[in-house]
Coordinates of C-alpha atoms and ligand atoms in Angstrom, one line a residue:
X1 CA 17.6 -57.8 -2.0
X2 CA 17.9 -54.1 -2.7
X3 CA 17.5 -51.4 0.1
X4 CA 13.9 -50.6 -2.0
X5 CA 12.9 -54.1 -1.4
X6 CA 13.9 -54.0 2.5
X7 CA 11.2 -50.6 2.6
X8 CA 8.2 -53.0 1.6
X9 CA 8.1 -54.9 5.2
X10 CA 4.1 -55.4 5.5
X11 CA 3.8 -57.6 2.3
X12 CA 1.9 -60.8 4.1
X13 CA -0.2 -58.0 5.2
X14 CA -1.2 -56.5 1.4
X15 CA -5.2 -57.8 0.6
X16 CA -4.0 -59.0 -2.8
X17 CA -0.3 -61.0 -1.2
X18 CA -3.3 -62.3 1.7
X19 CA -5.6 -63.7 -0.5
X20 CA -2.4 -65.2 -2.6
X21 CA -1.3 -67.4 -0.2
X22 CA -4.0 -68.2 2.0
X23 CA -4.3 -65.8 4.6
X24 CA -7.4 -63.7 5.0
X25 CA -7.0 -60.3 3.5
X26 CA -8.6 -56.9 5.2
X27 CA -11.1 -56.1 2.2
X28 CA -11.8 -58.0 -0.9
X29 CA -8.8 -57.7 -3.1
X30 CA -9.2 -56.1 -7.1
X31 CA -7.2 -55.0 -9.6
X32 CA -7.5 -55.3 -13.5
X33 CA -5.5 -56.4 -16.2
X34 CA -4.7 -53.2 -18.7
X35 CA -6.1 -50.3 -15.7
X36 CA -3.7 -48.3 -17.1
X37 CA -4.0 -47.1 -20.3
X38 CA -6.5 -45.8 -23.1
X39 CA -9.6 -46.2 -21.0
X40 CA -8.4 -42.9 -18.6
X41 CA -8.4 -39.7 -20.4
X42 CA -5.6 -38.4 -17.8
X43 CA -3.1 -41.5 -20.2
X44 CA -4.5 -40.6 -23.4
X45 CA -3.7 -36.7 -22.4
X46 CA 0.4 -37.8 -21.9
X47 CA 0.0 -40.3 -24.7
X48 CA -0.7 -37.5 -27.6
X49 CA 3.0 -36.1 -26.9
X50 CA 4.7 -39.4 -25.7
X51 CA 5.6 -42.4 -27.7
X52 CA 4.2 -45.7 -26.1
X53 CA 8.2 -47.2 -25.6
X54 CA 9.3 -43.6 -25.2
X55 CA 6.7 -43.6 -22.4
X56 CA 8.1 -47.4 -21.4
X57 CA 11.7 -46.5 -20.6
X58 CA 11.1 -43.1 -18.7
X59 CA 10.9 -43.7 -15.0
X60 CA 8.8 -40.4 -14.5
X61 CA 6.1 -41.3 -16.7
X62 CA 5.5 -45.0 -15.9
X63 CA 5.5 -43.9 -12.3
X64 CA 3.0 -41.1 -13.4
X65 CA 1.0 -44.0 -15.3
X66 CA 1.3 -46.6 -13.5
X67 CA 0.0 -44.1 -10.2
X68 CA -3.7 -43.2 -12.3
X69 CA -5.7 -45.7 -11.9
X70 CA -4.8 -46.4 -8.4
X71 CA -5.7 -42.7 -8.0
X72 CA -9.2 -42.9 -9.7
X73 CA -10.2 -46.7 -9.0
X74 CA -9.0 -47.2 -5.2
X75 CA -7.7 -51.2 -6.8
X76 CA -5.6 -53.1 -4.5
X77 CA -2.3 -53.5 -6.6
X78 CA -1.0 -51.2 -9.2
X79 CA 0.6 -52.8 -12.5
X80 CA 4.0 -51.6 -13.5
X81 CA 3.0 -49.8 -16.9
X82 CA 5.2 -51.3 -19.7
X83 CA 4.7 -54.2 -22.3
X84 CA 6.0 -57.6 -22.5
X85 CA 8.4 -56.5 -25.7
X86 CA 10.2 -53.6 -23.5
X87 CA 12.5 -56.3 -22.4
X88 CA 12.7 -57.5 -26.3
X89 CA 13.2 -53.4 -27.3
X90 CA 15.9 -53.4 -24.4
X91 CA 18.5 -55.8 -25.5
X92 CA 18.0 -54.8 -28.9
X93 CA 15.7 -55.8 -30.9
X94 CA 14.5 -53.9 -33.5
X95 CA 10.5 -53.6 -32.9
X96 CA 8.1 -50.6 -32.4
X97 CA 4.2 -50.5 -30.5
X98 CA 1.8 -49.3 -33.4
X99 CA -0.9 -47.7 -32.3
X100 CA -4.2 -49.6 -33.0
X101 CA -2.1 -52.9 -33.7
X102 CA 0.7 -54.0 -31.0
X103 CA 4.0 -54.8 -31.2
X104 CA 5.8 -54.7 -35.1
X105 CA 9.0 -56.6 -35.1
X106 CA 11.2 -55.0 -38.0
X107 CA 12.8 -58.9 -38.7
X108 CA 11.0 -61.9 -37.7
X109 CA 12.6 -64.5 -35.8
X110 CA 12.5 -67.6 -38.2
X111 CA 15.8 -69.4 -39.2
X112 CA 18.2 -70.4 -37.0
X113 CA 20.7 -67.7 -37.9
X114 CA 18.3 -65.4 -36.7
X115 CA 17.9 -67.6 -33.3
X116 CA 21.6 -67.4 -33.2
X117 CA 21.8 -63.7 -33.7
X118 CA 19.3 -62.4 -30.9
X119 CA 20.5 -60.3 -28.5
X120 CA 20.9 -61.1 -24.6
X121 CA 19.7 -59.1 -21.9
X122 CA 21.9 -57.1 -19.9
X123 CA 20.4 -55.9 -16.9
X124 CA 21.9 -52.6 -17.2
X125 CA 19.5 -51.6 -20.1
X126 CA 16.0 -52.1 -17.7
X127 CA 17.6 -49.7 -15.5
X128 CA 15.2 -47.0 -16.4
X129 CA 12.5 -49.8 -15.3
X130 CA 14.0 -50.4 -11.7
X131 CA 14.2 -46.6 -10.8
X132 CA 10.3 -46.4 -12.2
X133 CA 9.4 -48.9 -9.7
X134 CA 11.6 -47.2 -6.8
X135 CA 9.4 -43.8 -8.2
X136 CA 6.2 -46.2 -7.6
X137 CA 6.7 -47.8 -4.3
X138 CA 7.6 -44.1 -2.6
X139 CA 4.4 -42.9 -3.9
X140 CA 2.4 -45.9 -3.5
X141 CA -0.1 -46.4 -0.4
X142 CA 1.0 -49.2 2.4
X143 CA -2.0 -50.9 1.2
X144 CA -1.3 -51.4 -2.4
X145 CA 0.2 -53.9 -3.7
X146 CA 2.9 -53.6 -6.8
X147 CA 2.6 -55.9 -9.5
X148 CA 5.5 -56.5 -11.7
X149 CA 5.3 -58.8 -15.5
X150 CA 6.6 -60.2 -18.1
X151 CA 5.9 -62.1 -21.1
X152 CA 6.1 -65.7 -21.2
X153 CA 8.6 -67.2 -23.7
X154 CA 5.4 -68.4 -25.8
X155 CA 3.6 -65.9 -26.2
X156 CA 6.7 -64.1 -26.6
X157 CA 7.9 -66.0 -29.9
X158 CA 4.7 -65.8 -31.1
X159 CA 5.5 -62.2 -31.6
X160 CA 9.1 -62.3 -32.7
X161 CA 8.2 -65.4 -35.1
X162 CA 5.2 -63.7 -36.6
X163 CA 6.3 -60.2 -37.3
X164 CA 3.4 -58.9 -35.0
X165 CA -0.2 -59.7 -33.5
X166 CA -1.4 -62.8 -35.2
X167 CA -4.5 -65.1 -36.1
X168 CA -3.5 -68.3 -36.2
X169 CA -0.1 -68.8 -35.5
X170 CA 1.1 -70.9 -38.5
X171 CA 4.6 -69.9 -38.5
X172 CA 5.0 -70.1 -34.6
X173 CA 3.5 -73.9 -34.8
X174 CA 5.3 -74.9 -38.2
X175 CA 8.6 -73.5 -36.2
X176 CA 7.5 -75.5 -33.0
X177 CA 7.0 -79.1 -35.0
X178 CA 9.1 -78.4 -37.8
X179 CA 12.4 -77.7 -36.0
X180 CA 11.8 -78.3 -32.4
X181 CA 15.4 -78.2 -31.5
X182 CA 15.7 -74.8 -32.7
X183 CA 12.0 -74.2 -31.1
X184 CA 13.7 -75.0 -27.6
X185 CA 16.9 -72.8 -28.4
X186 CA 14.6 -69.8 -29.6
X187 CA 12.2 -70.6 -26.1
X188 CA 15.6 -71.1 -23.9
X189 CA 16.6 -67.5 -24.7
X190 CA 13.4 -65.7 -24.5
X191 CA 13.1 -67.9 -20.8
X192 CA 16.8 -66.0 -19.8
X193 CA 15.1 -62.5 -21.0
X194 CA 12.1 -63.1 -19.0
X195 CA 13.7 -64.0 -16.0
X196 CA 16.4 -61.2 -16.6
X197 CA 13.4 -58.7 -16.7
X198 CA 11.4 -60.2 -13.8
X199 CA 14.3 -60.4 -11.4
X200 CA 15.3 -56.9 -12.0
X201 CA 11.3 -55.5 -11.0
X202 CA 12.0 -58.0 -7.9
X203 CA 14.9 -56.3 -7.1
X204 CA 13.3 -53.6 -6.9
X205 CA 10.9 -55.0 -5.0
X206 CA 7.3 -55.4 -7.0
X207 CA 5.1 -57.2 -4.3
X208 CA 3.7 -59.5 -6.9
X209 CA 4.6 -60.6 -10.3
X210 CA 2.5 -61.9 -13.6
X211 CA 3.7 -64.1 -16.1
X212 CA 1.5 -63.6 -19.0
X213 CA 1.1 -66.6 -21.3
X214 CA -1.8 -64.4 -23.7
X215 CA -2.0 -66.8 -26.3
X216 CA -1.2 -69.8 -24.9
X217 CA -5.0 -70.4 -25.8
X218 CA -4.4 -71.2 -29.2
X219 CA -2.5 -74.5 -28.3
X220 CA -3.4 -78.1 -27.7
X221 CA -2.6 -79.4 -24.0
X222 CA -0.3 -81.9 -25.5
X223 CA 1.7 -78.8 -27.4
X224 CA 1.5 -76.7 -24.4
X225 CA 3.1 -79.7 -21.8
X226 CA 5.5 -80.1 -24.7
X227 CA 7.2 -77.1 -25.9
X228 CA 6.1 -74.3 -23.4
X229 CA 5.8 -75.8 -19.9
X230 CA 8.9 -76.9 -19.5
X231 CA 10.3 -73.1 -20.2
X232 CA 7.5 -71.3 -18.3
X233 CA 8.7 -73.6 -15.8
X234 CA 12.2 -72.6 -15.4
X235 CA 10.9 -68.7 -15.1
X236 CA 8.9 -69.4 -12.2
X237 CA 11.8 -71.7 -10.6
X238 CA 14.3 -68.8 -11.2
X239 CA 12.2 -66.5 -9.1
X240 CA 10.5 -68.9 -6.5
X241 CA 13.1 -67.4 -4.3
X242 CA 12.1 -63.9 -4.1
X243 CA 9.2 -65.8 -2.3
X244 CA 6.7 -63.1 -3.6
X245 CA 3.4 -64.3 -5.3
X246 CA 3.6 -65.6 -8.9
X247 CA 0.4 -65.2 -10.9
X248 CA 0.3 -67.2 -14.2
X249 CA -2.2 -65.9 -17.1
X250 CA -3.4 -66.6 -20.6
X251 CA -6.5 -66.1 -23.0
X252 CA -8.7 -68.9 -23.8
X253 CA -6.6 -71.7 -21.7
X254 CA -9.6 -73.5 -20.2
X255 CA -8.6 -76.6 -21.8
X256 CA -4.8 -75.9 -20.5
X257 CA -5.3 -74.8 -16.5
X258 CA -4.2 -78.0 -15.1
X259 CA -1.2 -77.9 -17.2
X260 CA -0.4 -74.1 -16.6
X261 CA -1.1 -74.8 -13.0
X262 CA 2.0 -77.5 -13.3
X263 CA 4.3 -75.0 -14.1
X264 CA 4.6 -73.7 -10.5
X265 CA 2.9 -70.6 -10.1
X266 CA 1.0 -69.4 -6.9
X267 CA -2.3 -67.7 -8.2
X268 CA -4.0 -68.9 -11.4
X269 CA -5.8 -66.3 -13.9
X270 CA -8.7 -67.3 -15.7
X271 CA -10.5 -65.9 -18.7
X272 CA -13.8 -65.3 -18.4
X273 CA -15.3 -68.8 -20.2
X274 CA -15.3 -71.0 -17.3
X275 CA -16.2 -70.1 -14.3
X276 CA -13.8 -69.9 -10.9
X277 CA -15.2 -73.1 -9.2
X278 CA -14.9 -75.0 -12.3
X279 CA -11.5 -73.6 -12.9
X280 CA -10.5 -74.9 -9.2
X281 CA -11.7 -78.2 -10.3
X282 CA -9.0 -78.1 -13.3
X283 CA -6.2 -76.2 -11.0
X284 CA -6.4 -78.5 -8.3
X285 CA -6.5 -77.0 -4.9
X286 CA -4.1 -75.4 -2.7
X287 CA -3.6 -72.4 -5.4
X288 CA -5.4 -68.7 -5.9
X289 CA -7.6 -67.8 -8.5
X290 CA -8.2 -64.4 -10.2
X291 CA -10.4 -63.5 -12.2
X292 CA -13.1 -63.3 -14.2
X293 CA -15.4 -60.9 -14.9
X294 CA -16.0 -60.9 -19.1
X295 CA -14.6 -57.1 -19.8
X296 CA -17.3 -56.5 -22.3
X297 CA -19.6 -56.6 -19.3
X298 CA -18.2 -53.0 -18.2
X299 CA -20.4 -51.5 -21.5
X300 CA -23.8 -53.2 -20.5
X301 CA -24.9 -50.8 -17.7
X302 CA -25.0 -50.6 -13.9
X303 CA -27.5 -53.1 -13.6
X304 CA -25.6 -56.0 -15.7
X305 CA -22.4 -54.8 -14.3
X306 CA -24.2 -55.2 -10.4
X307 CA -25.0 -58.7 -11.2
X308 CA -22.4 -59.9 -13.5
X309 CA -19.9 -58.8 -10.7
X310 CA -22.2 -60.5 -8.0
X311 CA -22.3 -63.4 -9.8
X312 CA -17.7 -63.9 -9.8
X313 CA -17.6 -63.0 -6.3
X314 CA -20.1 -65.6 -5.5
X315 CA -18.0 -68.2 -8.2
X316 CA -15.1 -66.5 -6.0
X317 CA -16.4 -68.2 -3.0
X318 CA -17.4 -71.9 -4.1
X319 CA -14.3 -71.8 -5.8
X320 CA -12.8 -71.2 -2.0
X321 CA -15.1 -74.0 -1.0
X322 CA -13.8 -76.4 -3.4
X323 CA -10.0 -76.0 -2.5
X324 CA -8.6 -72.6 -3.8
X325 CA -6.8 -70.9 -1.1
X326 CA -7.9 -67.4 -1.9
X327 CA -9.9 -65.2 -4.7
X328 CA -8.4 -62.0 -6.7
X329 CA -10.8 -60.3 -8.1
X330 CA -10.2 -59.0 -11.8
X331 CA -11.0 -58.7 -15.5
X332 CA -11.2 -62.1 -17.4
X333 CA -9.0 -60.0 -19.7
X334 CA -7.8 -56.4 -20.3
X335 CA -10.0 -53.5 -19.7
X336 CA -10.9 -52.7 -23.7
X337 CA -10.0 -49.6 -24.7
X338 CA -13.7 -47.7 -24.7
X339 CA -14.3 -49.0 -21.2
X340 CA -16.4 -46.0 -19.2
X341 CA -13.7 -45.6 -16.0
X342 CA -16.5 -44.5 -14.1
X343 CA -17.8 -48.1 -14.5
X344 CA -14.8 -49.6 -13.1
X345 CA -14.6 -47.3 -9.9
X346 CA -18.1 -48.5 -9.1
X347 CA -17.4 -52.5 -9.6
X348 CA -14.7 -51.7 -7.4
X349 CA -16.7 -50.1 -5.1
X350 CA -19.1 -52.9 -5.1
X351 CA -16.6 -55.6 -4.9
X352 CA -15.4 -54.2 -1.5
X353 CA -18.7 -53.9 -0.2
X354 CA -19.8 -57.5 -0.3
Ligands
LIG1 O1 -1.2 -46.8 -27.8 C1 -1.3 -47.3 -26.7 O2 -1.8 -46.8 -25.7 C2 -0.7 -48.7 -26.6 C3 -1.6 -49.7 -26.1 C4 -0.8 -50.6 -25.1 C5 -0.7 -50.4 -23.7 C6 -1.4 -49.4 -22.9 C7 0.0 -51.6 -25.5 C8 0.3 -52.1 -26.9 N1 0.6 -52.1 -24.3 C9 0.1 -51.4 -23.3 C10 0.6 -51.6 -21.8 C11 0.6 -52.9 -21.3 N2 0.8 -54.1 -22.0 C12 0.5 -53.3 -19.9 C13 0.4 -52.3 -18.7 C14 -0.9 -51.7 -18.5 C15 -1.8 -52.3 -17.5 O3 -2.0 -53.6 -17.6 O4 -2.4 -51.6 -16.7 C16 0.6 -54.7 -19.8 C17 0.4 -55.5 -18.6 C18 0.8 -55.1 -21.1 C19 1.0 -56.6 -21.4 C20 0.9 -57.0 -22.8 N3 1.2 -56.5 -24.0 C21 0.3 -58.3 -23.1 C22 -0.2 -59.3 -22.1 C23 -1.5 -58.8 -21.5 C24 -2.7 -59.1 -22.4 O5 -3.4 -58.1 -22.7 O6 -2.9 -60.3 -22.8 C25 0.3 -58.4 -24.5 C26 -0.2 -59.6 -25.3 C27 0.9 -57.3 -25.0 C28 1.2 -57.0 -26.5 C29 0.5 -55.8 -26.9 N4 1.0 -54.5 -26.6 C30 0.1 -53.6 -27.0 C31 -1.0 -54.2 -27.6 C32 -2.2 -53.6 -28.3 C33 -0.8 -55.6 -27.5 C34 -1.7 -56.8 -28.0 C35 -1.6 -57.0 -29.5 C36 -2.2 -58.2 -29.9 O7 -3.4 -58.3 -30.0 O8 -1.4 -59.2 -30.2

């Protein structure tokens, strides 16, 4: 471990590391998926002269990022501001974040001479990422807890195999039945990134990290146990050792939580469509939940936003009863972009008052 990492002693003692592995944490623990970004005015304002990967490879401004809306919301963890393709964009891979759409990769992945000509990741080139997160943890309060990501192989080459954001995922699938020994080469490479990107934010010593599996969603369980888990597996192997928690989360994987579950992460995210105790029924017990509140809920007014928030801490807590050995509170995805922040300071204001 890195000097950086040997600065962070009080871990266990974090509300968000607590309710991770069973221990009982000092206030209710929150934090939500996308709090940094176009929601605050104070990102927008650096966004209109910075570039979104200019932005994602200089350690001054994800600090600076990264630090708002721990500032503004009082949230128990900040998220390293970046994107799952800065890895991708790191080892050279020729990609750009649009505005308004996501990541654009200039060549799809989709023969196996392009499989064979991606790039490996040498750490050296997420440098700019470990000195942002030695920026972050100086600034950051003893009480907060850092969260580093990364994408999860899938979700990953769903990207690189469609071009960009997608519907349906028909190359992505044809490439995963078609050819799955090239499907396993293509997911063995992106697992090596992922864990290449993830151990270099736990070297520098993130209190937490989150694999994102977005659109894990779109698969059958059988697909999922069958050409993702076993990948998503080896990432959360590979950094067991760090012993920090390992959150695993993906859009619309109701039907895919036990499975997800099996792949050996600590604290399970779920979307907003089924709710924490039922989840905890699907996970099994002796894991964390976080989640759920449905982010369209932050538009509908104090009074839905009272008892919609009421209503997951209470889920929260049977979900506790039935076997989950702590509750995270958080989105059931990202906070949307027209989200009012004043709306999110006071759901986090009610969430530590109950
Ligand atoms: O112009 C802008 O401001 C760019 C918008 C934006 C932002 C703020 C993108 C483009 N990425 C990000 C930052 C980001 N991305 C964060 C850090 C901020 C935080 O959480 O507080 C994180 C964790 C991500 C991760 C990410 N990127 C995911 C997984 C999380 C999720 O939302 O499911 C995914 C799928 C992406 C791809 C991506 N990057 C950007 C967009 C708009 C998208 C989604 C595109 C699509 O719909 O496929």
């Amino acid at each position: 471990m890195s000097d950086t990492a040997r600065l962070r002693p009080h871990r266990a003692h974090l509300p968000l590391v607590a309710a991770a592995t069973g221990a009982t944490p000092s206030r209710r623990p929150v934090w939500f998926m996308r709090q940094a970004g176009r929601s605050l005015p104070e990102y927008r304002a650096i966004r209109a002269d910075h570039g979104m990967l200019e932005s994602c490879f200089d350690p001054a401004l994800v600090c600076e990022i990264t630090m708002q809306p721990v500032r503004r919301h009082d949230v128990d963890a900040a998220i390293l501001f970046s994107d799952i393709v800065v890895p991708l964009k790191a080892a050279g891979i020729d990609l750009d974040i649009v505005a308004g759409t996501g990541p654009v990769i200039a060549h799809p992945v989709r023969t196996a001479d392009d499989v064979t000509a991606l790039p490996r990741l040498e750490p050296g080139s997420v440098g700019a990422i470990g000195k942002a997160i030695e920026l972050i943890l100086a600034e950051l309060g003893d009480d907060t807890a850092l969260i580093g990501f990364a994408g999860a192989p899938f979700t990953l080459a769903s990207y690189l195999i469609e071009g960009g954001p997608s519907r349906n995922y028909e190359r992505t699938k044809a490439m995963m039945h078609g050819d799955p020994a090239l499907w396993n080469v293509l997911m063995g490479r992106l697992t090596d990134i992922t864990i290449g990107f993830l151990t270099t934010q736990l070297e520098a010593g993130v209190d937490a990290v989150q694999l994102f599996d977005s659109w894990a969603g779109a698969l059958s369980d059988a697909d999922y146990r069958t050409y993702v888990a076993p990948h998503s597996a080896r990432v959360f192997a590979e950094v067991a050792s760090y012993a920090v928690p390992r959150i695993h989360f993906g859009v619309g994987t109701g039907e895919l939580l036990a499975s997800m579950a099996g792949v050996g992460a600590d604290v399970i995210g779920v979307d907003w469509r089924v709710p924490l105790d039922e989840a905890v029924r699907r996970v099994g017990p002796g894991k964390a939940v976080q989640g759920n509140l449905d982010p369209t809920m932050l538009f509908a007014g104090p009074e839905v936003i009272d008892r919609e928030v009421r209503r997951v801490v209470a889920d929260g807590e049977r979900a506790v009863a039935a076997g989950a050995i702590g509750h995270i509170f958080n989105l059931g995805h990202g906070v949307l972009p027209g989200t009012d922040p004043d709306a999110i300071t006071r759901a986090v204001e009610l969430i530590h008052s109950l």
